[in-house]
Amino acid sequence: MVMPVGNITLVCQECGWKKSYFLSSDVVVGIPKTCPKCGKSELKMERDSSWSSKVCSSIHELLKK
């Protein structure tokens, strides 16, 4: 069964680069495996639980209907 994840943020532990992504399912595709800025492979995945993230997720869900 597909489990919606919502917004995640990838953070490079080496240089501090970060970017948020919306994942509509628990299948993770299309996000970098290495840092695009410094090339290191130590990206940490964090769930984005900010207020703006929750609003964006809600809007996304409404638009799907």
PDB file of N, CA, C and O in Angstrom, residues 12 15 17 32-43:
ATOM      1  N   CYS A  12      23.040  18.334   3.469  1.00  0.00           N
ATOM      2  CA  CYS A  12      24.402  17.811   3.367  1.00  0.00           C
ATOM      3  C   CYS A  12      25.126  18.062   4.681  1.00  0.00           C
ATOM      4  O   CYS A  12      25.194  19.199   5.160  1.00  0.00           O
ATOM      5  N   CYS A  15      28.664  20.384   3.700  1.00  0.00           N
ATOM      6  CA  CYS A  15      28.694  21.804   3.322  1.00  0.00           C
ATOM      7  C   CYS A  15      27.452  22.584   3.749  1.00  0.00           C
ATOM      8  O   CYS A  15      27.414  23.802   3.623  1.00  0.00           O
ATOM      9  N   TRP A  17      24.390  22.372   2.396  1.00  0.00           N
ATOM     10  CA  TRP A  17      23.379  22.523   1.350  1.00  0.00           C
ATOM     11  C   TRP A  17      22.110  21.835   1.797  1.00  0.00           C
ATOM     12  O   TRP A  17      22.120  20.811   2.459  1.00  0.00           O
ATOM     13  N   PRO A  32      18.471  13.571  -5.243  1.00  0.00           N
ATOM     14  CA  PRO A  32      19.895  13.237  -5.372  1.00  0.00           C
ATOM     15  C   PRO A  32      20.385  12.307  -4.268  1.00  0.00           C
ATOM     16  O   PRO A  32      19.918  12.356  -3.141  1.00  0.00           O
ATOM     17  N   LYS A  33      21.334  11.466  -4.642  1.00  0.00           N
ATOM     18  CA  LYS A  33      21.974  10.577  -3.668  1.00  0.00           C
ATOM     19  C   LYS A  33      23.243  11.207  -3.100  1.00  0.00           C
ATOM     20  O   LYS A  33      23.712  10.828  -2.042  1.00  0.00           O
ATOM     21  N   THR A  34      23.793  12.159  -3.848  1.00  0.00           N
ATOM     22  CA  THR A  34      24.978  12.886  -3.396  1.00  0.00           C
ATOM     23  C   THR A  34      24.681  14.382  -3.435  1.00  0.00           C
ATOM     24  O   THR A  34      23.793  14.834  -4.155  1.00  0.00           O
ATOM     25  N   CYS A  35      25.432  15.146  -2.696  1.00  0.00           N
ATOM     26  CA  CYS A  35      25.242  16.591  -2.637  1.00  0.00           C
ATOM     27  C   CYS A  35      25.602  17.226  -3.982  1.00  0.00           C
ATOM     28  O   CYS A  35      26.714  17.030  -4.479  1.00  0.00           O
ATOM     29  N   PRO A  36      24.675  17.997  -4.580  1.00  0.00           N
ATOM     30  CA  PRO A  36      24.986  18.639  -5.855  1.00  0.00           C
ATOM     31  C   PRO A  36      25.995  19.778  -5.727  1.00  0.00           C
ATOM     32  O   PRO A  36      26.610  20.171  -6.708  1.00  0.00           O
ATOM     33  N   LYS A  37      26.192  20.274  -4.511  1.00  0.00           N
ATOM     34  CA  LYS A  37      27.129  21.389  -4.309  1.00  0.00           C
ATOM     35  C   LYS A  37      28.562  20.900  -4.110  1.00  0.00           C
ATOM     36  O   LYS A  37      29.474  21.379  -4.764  1.00  0.00           O
ATOM     37  N   CYS A  38      28.755  19.926  -3.204  1.00  0.00           N
ATOM     38  CA  CYS A  38      30.127  19.502  -2.889  1.00  0.00           C
ATOM     39  C   CYS A  38      30.449  18.072  -3.321  1.00  0.00           C
ATOM     40  O   CYS A  38      31.594  17.656  -3.271  1.00  0.00           O
ATOM     41  N   GLY A  39      29.415  17.286  -3.703  1.00  0.00           N
ATOM     42  CA  GLY A  39      29.651  15.926  -4.182  1.00  0.00           C
ATOM     43  C   GLY A  39      29.735  14.862  -3.106  1.00  0.00           C
ATOM     44  O   GLY A  39      29.892  13.688  -3.418  1.00  0.00           O
ATOM     45  N   LYS A  40      29.634  15.230  -1.851  1.00  0.00           N
ATOM     46  CA  LYS A  40      29.694  14.239  -0.770  1.00  0.00           C
ATOM     47  C   LYS A  40      28.400  13.439  -0.729  1.00  0.00           C
ATOM     48  O   LYS A  40      27.352  13.895  -1.148  1.00  0.00           O
ATOM     49  N   SER A  41      28.476  12.223  -0.205  1.00  0.00           N
ATOM     50  CA  SER A  41      27.295  11.361  -0.188  1.00  0.00           C
ATOM     51  C   SER A  41      26.640  11.282   1.190  1.00  0.00           C
ATOM     52  O   SER A  41      25.888  10.355   1.460  1.00  0.00           O
ATOM     53  N   GLU A  42      26.914  12.232   2.033  1.00  0.00           N
ATOM     54  CA  GLU A  42      26.366  12.203   3.385  1.00  0.00           C
ATOM     55  C   GLU A  42      25.135  13.097   3.504  1.00  0.00           C
ATOM     56  O   GLU A  42      25.102  14.036   4.282  1.00  0.00           O
ATOM     57  N   LEU A  43      24.084  12.807   2.712  1.00  0.00           N
ATOM     58  CA  LEU A  43      22.854  13.587   2.781  1.00  0.00           C
ATOM     59  C   LEU A  43      21.943  12.993   3.852  1.00  0.00           C
ATOM     60  O   LEU A  43      21.687  11.795   3.873  1.00  0.00           O
TER      61      LEU A  43
END
